[in-house]
Coordinates of C-alpha atoms in Angstrom, one line a residue:
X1 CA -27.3 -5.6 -21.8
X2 CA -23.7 -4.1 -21.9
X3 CA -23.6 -2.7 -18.3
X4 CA -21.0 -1.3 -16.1
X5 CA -20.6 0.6 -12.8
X6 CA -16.9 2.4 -10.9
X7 CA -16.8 1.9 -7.5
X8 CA -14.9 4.5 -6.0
X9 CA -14.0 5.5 -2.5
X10 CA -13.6 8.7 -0.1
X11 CA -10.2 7.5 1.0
X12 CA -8.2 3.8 0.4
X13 CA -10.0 1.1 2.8
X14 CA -13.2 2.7 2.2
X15 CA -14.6 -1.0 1.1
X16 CA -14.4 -0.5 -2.8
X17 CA -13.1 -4.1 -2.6
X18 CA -15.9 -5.6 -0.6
X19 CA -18.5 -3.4 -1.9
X20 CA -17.3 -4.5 -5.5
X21 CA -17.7 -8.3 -4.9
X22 CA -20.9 -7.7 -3.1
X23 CA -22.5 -6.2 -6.5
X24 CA -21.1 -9.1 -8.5
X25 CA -22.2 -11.7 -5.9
X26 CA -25.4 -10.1 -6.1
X27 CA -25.7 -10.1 -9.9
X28 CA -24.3 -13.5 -10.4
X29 CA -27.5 -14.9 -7.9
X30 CA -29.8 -12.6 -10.3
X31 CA -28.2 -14.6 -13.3
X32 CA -26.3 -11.8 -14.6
X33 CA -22.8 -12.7 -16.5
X34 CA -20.8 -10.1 -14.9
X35 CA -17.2 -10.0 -14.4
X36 CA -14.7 -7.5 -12.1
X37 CA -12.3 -4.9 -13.2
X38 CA -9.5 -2.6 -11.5
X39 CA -7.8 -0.9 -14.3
X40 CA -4.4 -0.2 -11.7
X41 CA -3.8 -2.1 -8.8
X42 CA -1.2 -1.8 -6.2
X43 CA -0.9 -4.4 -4.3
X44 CA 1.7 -7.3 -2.4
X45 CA -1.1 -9.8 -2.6
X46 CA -1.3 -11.1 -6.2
X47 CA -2.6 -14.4 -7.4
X48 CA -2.0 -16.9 -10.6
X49 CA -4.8 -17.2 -13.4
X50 CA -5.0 -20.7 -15.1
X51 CA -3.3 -19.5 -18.0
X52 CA -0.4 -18.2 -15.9
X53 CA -0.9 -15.0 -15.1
X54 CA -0.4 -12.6 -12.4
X55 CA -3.3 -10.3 -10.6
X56 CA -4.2 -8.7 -7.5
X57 CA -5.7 -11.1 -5.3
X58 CA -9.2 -9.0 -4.6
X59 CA -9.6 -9.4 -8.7
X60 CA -9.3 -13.0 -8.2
X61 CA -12.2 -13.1 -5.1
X62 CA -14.2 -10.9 -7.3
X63 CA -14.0 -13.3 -9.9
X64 CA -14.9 -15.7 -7.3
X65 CA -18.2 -13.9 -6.4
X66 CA -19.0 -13.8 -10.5
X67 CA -18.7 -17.3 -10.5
X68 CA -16.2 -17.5 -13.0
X69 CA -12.1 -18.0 -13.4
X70 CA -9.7 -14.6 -13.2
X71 CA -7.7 -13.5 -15.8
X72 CA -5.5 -11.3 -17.0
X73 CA -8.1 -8.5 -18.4
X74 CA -9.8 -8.0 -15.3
X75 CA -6.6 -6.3 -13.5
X76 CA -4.3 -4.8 -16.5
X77 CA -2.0 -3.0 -14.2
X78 CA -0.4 -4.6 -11.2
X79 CA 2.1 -2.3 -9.2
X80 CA 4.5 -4.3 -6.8
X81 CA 5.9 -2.4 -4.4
X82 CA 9.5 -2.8 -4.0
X83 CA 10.1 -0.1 -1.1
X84 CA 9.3 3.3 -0.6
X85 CA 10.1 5.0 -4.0
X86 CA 9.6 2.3 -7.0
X87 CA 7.2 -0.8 -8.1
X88 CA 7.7 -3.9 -10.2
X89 CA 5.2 -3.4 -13.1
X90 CA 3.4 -6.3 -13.8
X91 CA 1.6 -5.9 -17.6
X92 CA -1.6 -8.1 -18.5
X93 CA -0.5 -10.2 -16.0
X94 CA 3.7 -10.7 -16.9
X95 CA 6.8 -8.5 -15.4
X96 CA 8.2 -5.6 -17.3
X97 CA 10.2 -3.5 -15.6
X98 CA 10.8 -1.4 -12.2
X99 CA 9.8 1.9 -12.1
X100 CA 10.0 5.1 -9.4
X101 CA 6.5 6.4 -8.5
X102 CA 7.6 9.7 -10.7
X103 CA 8.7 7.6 -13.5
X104 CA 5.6 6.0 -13.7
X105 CA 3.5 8.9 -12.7
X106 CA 5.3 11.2 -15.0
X107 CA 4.4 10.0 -18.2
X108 CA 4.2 5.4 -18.1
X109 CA 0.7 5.5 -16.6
X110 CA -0.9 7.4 -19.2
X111 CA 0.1 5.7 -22.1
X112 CA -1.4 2.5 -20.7
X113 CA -4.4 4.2 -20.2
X114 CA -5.5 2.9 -24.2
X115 CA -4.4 -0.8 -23.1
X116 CA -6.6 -0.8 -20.4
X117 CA -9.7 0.7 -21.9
X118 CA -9.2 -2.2 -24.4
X119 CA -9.1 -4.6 -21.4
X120 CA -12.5 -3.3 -20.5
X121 CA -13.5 -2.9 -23.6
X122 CA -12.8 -6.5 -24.1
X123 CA -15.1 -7.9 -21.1
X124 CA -17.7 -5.9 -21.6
X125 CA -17.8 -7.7 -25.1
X126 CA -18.5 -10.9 -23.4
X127 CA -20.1 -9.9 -20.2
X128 CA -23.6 -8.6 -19.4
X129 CA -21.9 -6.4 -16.7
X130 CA -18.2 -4.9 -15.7
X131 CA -18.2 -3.7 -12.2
X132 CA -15.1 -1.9 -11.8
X133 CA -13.3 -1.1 -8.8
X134 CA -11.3 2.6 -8.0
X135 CA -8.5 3.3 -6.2
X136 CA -7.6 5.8 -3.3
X137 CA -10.0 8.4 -4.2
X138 CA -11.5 9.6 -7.4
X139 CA -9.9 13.5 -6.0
X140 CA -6.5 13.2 -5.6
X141 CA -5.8 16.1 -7.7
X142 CA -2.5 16.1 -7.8
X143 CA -2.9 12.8 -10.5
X144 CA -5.3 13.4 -12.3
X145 CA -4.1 14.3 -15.6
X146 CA -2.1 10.6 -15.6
X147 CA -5.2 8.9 -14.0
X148 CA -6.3 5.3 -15.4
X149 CA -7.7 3.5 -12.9
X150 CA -10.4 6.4 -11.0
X151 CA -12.5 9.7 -13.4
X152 CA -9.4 8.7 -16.3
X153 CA -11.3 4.9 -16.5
X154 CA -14.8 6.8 -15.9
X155 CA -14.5 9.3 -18.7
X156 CA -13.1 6.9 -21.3
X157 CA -15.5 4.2 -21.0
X158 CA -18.4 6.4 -19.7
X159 CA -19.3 4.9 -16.7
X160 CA -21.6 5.9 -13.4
X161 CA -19.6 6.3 -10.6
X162 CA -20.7 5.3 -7.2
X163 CA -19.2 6.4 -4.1
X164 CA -18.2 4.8 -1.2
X165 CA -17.3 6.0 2.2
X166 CA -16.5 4.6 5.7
X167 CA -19.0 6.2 8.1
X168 CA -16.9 4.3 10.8
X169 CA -13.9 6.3 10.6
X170 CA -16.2 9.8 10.6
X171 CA -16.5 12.8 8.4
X172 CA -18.5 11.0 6.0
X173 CA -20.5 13.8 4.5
X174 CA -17.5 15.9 4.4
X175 CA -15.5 13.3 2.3
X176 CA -18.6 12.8 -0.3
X177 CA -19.2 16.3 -0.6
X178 CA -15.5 17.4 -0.9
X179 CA -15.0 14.5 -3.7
X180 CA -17.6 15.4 -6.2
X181 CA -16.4 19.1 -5.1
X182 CA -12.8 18.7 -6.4
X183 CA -13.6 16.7 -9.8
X184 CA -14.0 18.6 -13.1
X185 CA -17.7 19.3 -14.4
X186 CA -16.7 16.6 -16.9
X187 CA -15.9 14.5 -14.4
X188 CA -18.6 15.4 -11.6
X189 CA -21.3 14.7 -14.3
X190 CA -20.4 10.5 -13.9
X191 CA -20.9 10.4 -10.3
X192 CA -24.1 9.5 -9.6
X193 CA -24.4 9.0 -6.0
X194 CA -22.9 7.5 -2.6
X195 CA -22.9 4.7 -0.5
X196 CA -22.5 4.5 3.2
X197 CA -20.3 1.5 4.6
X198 CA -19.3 0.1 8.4
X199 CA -22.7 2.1 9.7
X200 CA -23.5 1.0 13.4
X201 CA -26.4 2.3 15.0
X202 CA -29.7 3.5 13.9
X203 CA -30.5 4.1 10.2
X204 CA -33.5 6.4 10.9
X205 CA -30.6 9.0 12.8
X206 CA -28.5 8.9 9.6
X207 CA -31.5 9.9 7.2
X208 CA -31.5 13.6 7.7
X209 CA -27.6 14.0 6.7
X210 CA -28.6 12.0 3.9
X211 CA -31.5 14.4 2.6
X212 CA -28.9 17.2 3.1
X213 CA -26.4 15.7 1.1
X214 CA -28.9 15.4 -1.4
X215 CA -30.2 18.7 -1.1
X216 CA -26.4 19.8 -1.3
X217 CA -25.1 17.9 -4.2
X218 CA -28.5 16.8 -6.1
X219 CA -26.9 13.4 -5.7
X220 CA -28.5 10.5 -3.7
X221 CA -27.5 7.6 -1.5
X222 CA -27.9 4.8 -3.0
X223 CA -27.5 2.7 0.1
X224 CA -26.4 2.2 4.2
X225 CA -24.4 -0.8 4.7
X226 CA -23.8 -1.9 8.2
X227 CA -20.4 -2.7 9.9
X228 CA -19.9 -6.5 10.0
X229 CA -17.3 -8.0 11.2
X230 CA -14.6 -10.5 9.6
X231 CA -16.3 -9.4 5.7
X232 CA -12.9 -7.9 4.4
X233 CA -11.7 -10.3 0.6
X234 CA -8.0 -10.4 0.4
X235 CA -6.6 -7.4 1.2
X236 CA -4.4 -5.2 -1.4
X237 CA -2.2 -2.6 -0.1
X238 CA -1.7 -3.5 3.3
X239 CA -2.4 -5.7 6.7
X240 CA -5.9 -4.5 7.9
X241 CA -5.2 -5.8 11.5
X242 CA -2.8 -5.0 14.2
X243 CA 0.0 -7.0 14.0
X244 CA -0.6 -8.1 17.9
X245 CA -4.3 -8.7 16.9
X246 CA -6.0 -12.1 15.1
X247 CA -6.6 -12.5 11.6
X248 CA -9.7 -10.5 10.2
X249 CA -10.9 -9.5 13.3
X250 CA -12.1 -13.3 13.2
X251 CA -12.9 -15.1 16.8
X252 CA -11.4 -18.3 17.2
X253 CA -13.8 -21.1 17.4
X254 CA -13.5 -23.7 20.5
X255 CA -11.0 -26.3 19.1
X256 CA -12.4 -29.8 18.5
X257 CA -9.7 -31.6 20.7
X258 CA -8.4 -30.4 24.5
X259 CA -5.7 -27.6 23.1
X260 CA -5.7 -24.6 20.9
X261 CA -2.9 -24.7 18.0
X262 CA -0.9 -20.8 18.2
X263 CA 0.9 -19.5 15.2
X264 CA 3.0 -16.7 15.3
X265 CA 3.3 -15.0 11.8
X266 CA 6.7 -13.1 11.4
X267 CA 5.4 -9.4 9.9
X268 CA 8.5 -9.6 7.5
X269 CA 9.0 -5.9 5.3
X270 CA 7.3 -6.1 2.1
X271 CA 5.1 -9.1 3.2
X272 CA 3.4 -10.7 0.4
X273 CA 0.6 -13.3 0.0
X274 CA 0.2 -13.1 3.9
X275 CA -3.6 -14.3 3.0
X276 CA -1.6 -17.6 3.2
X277 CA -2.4 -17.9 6.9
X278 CA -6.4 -17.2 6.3
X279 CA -6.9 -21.2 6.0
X280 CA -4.9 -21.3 9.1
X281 CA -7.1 -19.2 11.0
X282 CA -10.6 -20.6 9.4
X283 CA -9.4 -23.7 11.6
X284 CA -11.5 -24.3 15.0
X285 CA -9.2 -24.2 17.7
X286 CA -6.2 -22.2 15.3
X287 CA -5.0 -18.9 16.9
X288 CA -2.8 -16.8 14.5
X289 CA -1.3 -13.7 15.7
X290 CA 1.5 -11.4 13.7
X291 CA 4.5 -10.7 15.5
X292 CA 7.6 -8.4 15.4
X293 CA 9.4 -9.7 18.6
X294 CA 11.6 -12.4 19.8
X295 CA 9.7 -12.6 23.1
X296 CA 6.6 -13.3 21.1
X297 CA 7.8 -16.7 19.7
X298 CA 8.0 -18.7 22.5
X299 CA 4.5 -19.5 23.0
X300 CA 3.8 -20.6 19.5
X301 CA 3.5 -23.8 18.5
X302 CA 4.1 -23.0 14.8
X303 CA 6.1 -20.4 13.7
X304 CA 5.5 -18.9 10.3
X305 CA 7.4 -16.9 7.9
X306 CA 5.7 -15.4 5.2
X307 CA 6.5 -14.4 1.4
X308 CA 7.9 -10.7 0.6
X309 CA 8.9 -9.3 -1.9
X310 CA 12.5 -8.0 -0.7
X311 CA 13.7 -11.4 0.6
X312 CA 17.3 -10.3 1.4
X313 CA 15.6 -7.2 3.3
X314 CA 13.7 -9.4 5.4
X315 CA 16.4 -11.2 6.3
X316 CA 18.5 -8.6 7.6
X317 CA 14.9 -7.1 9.7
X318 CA 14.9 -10.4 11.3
X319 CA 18.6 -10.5 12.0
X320 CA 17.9 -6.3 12.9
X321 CA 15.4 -7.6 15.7
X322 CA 16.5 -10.6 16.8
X323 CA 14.0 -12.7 15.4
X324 CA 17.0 -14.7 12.9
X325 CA 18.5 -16.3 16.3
X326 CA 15.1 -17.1 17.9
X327 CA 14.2 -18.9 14.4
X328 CA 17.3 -20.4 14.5
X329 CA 17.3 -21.7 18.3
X330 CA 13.9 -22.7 17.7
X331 CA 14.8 -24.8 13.8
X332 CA 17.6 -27.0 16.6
X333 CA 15.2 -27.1 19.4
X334 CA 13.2 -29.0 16.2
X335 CA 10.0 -26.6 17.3
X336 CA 7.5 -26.6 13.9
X337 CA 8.8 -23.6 11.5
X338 CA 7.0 -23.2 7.9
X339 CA 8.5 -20.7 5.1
X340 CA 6.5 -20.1 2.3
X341 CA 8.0 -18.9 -1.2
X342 CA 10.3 -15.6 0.4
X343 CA 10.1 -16.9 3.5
X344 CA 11.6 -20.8 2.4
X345 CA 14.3 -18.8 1.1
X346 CA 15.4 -17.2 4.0
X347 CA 15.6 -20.3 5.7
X348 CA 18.4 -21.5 3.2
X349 CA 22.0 -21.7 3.3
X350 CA 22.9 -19.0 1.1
X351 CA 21.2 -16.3 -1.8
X352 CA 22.7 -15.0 -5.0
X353 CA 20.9 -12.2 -5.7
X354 CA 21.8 -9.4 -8.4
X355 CA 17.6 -8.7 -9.4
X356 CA 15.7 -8.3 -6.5
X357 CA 17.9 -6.8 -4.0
X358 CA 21.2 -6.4 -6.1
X359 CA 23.3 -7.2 -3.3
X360 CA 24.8 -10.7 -4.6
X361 CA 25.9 -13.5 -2.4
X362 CA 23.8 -13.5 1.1
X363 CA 24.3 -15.7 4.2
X364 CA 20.6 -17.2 4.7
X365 CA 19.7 -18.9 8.0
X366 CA 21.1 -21.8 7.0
X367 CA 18.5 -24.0 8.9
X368 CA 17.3 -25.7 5.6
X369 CA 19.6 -27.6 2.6
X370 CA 18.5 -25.3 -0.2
X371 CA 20.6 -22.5 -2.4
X372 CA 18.9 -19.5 -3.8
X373 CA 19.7 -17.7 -7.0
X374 CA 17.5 -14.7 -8.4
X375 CA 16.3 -15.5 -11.8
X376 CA 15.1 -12.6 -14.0
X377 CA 12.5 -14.5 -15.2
X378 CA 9.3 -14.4 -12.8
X379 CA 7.9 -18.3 -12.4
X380 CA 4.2 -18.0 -12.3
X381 CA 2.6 -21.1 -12.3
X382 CA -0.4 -23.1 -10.9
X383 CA 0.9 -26.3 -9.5
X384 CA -0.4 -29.5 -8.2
X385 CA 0.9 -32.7 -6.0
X386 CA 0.7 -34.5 -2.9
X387 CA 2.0 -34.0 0.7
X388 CA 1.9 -36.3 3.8
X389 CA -0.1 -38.5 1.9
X390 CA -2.7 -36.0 0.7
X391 CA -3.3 -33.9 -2.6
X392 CA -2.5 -30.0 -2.6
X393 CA -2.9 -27.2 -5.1
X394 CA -1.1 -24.1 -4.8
X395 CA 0.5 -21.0 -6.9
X396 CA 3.8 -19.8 -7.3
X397 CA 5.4 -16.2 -7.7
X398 CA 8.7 -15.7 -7.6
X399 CA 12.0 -14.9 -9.0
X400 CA 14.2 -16.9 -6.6
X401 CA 15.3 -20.4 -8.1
X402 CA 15.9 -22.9 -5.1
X403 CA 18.4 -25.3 -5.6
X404 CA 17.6 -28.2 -2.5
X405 CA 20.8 -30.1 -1.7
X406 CA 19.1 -32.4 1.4
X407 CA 16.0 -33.1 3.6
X408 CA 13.2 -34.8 3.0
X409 CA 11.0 -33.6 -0.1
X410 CA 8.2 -31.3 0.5
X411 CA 6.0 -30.1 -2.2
X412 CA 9.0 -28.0 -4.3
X413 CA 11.3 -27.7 -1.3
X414 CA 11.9 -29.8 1.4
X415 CA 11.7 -30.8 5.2
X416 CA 14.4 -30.7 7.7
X417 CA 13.7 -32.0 11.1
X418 CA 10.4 -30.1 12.1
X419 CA 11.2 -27.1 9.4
X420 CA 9.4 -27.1 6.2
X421 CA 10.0 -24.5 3.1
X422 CA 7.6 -24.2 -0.1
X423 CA 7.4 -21.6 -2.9
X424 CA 3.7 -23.2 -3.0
X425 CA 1.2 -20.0 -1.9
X426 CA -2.5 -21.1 -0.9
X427 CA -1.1 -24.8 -0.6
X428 CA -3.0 -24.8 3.2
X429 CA -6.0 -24.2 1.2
X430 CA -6.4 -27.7 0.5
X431 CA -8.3 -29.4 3.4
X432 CA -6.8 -32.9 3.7
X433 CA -3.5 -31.4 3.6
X434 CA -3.8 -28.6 5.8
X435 CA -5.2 -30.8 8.4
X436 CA -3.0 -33.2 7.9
X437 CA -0.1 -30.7 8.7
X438 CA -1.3 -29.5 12.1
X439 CA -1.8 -33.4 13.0
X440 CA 2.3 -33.3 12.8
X441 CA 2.4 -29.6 14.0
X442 CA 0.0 -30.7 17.2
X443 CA 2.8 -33.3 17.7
X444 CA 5.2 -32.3 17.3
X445 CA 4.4 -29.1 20.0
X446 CA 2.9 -31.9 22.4
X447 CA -0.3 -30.2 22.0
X448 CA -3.3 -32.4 22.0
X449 CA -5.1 -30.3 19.2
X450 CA -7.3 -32.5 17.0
X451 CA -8.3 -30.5 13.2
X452 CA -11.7 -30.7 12.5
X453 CA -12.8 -33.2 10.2
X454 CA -15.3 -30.8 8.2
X455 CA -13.7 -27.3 7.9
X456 CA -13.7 -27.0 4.0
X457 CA -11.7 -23.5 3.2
X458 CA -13.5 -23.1 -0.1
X459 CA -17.2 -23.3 1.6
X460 CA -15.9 -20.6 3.8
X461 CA -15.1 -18.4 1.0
X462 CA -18.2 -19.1 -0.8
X463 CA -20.4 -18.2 2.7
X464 CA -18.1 -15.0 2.9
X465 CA -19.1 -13.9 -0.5
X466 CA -22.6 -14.9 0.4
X467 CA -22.9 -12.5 3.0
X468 CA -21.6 -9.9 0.8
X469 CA -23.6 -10.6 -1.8
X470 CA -26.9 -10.3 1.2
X471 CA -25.8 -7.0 2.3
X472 CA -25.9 -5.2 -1.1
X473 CA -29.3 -6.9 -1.3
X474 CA -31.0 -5.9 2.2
X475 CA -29.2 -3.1 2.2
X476 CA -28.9 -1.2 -0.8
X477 CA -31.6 0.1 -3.4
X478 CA -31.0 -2.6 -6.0
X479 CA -33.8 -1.4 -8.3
X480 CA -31.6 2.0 -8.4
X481 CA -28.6 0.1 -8.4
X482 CA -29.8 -1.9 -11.4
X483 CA -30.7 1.2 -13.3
X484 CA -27.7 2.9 -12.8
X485 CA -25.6 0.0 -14.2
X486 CA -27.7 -0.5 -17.0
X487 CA -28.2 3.1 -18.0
X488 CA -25.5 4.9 -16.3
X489 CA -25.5 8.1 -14.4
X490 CA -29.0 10.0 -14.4
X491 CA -28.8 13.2 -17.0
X492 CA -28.7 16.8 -15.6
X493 CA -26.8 16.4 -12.4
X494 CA -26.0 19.6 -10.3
X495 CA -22.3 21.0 -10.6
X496 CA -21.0 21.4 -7.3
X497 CA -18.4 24.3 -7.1
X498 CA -15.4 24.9 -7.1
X499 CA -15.0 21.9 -9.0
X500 CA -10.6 20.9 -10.0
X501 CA -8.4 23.3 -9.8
X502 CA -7.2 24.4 -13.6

């Protein structure tokens, strides 16, 4: 079997992500060696493969729901944003320039279209199945010609093309039928059908539109997914909840001991890697909120501030709102304050900075021992060691070089007081350690929060992906789903006028 299968959405958010790990988990419990794929990512949320490189995080929990390790091939393309206008480019997995969305869109994107198909090329070579994920929508017209990652991916590798749309945000049958009505007859010829996501209510009132939409675009539906909460992987482009609201849209489960543990998470510009917090909030008892306000720091009993990827712009949006003097009043007050990577520099003494930001020497908060110089090499590594006594593994992504000058040591930074600073991403993913750092949190806060002694973060993950995997299989044709990824899109389907503009 050399399979494959693009799943593309009505809009971004449309659950290409979700529905993508879904079809792998599902294969990978049929015994199928399939792997991910996203041609182009954009994304803040990246992740480091064994051998040291870097990809978008939902490539990474794909490869998780394959059951086998990430790398490089299945995410080709990683765009960084930077700010509003330009990206770091991030090639099979290493750094190679910043470009503005017009320089890339003008011409650099279409010449990497070749290096990609190889990618794919390359795992469908060793796997029985590629299930590749889109981006935005398959009809944004005005990129087309430049496309890779949407009908540009399609085309060159010939692949069906499934649809997905969010039925909980409405106009569903508008946005399927107006995206097969604005690609090319080449193009409209791939997609072979349409999936609903987020559906609440009952199926059987749903069914007519669905016949119509048959009727309309001799395409069917190859499945109704229902809304479920707390199912969304590691986000890409953007924080899916409020910034005032919980992580995931997840419930907090009664904590084990007599107090619940809050954590405030600063919402720094350009945050990175915020999935950091995730094992935070998988802990019974652990409430994490996002804030933007002093006011909003007083209750917490940890205060955490994130990675980015402008670290000298998120320190001036926390001196801008008045967050800087809270985090400073709380770092003497010696109330619990974590920074990871971005975040650990900002709580130094000073930053050198002519890459990033290109703004040279910076005044940092000055609350932790450590001196900051922008390197132009990225470090991207996988590191391991211990922690208050327990083991930790983590990943690091950055181009800040910390120099630490005093404290107490703490993974690659240090501790000062009740202030800790890491470059170490998912380090609270390790269990013994985690827990072990809200015993000292709970302490030091006077709370009398107790972790639970079995939370394991990585059985969590697996259950998540479990549950994806169950509703592609209770709720989706797989017998059509099957056929389609093994044969591709049925023969003689209907063009649907007027088709791309010329």
């Amino acid at each position: 079997m050399n399979g494959g299968l693009l799943v593309a959405g009505t809009t971004s958010d449309a659950g290409k992500s979700v529905v993508t790990a879904g079809i792998c988990r599902w294969l990978a419990r049929q015994g199928v060696k399939v792997a991910p794929f996203k041609a182009q990512n954009m994304s803040l949320n990246s992740f480091v493969t064994r051998e040291g490189a870097e990809i978008g995080r939902a490539q990474a929990m794909q490869a998780q729901a394959c059951r086998i390790e990430p790398t490089a091939l299945m995410n080709p393309v990683l765009l960084k944003p930077g700010g509003e206008q330009s990206s770091q480019v991030v090639l099979l997995g290493k750094p190679v320039g910043e470009l503005s969305a017009r320089g890339y869109h003008g011409g650099r994107q279409q010449r990497l279209l070749g290096t990609v198909l190889d990618c794919l090329a390359e795992l469908r070579g060793t796997y029985d199945a590629v299930i590749c994920e889109g981006a935005g929508s398959p009809a944004e017209i005005n990129l087309r010609r430049t496309d890779i990652v949407n009908m540009g991916i399609a085309r060159g590798a010939r692949l069906p093309v499934l649809v997905v749309g969010d039925i909980d945000r409405g106009g569903v049958f508008a946005s399927f039928f107006g995206t097969v009505a604005l690609l090319s007859p080449e193009d409209q010829e791939l997609v072979a059908g349409f999936l609903v996501n987020k559906f609440r209510g009952d199926v059987s009132l749903l069914e007519p539109g669905l016949d119509m939409l048959h009727g309309l675009t001799g395409r069917r539906t190859y499945g109704v997914l229902p809304f479920r909460h707390g199912l969304g992987i590691d986000e890409e482009d953007g924080l899916r909840v409020s910034l005032r609201g919980t992580v995931r849209e997840s419930t907090v489960t009664p904590p084990v001991g007599e107090d619940v543990l809050r954590v405030a998470v600063c919402a720094i510009p350009l945050m990175s890697n915020f999935t950091d917090v995730d094992a935070l909030a998988a802990e019974p008892g652990v409430v994490v909120r996002f804030v933007d306000r002093p006011e909003e720091l007083a209750d917490a009993d940890l205060v955490v501030i994130p990675g980015t990827r402008g670290t000298v712009r998120a320190l001036q949006w926390l001196r801008e709102r008045g967050l800087a003097d809270a985090l400073v009043r709380r770092a003497a007050e010696h109330r619990p304050l974590l920074g990871i990577c971005g975040g650990f520099q900002i709580l130094g003494e000073h930053i050198e900075d002519e890459v990033e930001s290109r703004q040279g020497h910076v005044e940092g908060l000055g609350i932790l021992p450590v001196r900051v110089r922008f390197a132009r090499e990225k470090t991207l590594t996988r590191p391991t060691g211990q922690a208050l006594g327990e083991h930790v593994d983590g990943y690091e992504i950055h181009h800040g070089v910390a120099t630490v000058e005093g404290g107490e040591p703490f993974l690659d930074g240090c501790r000062a007081g009740q202030t800790w600073g890491t470059h170490w991403h998912g380090s609270l993913e390790s269990d013994g350690f985690r827990r072990a750092f809200l015993r000292e949190v709970a302490a030091a806060a006077g709370r009398r929060f107790v972790p639970a002694p079995d939370t394991s973060f990585a059985a969590l993950r697996e259950e998540q992906l479990d549950r994806l995997g169950d509703l592609i299989e209770q709720h989706a044709d797989t017998d059509a789903l099957w056929r389609l990824i093994e044969s591709g899109a049925p023969q003689g389907l209907p063009f649907i006028p007027p088709g791309a503009p010329a």
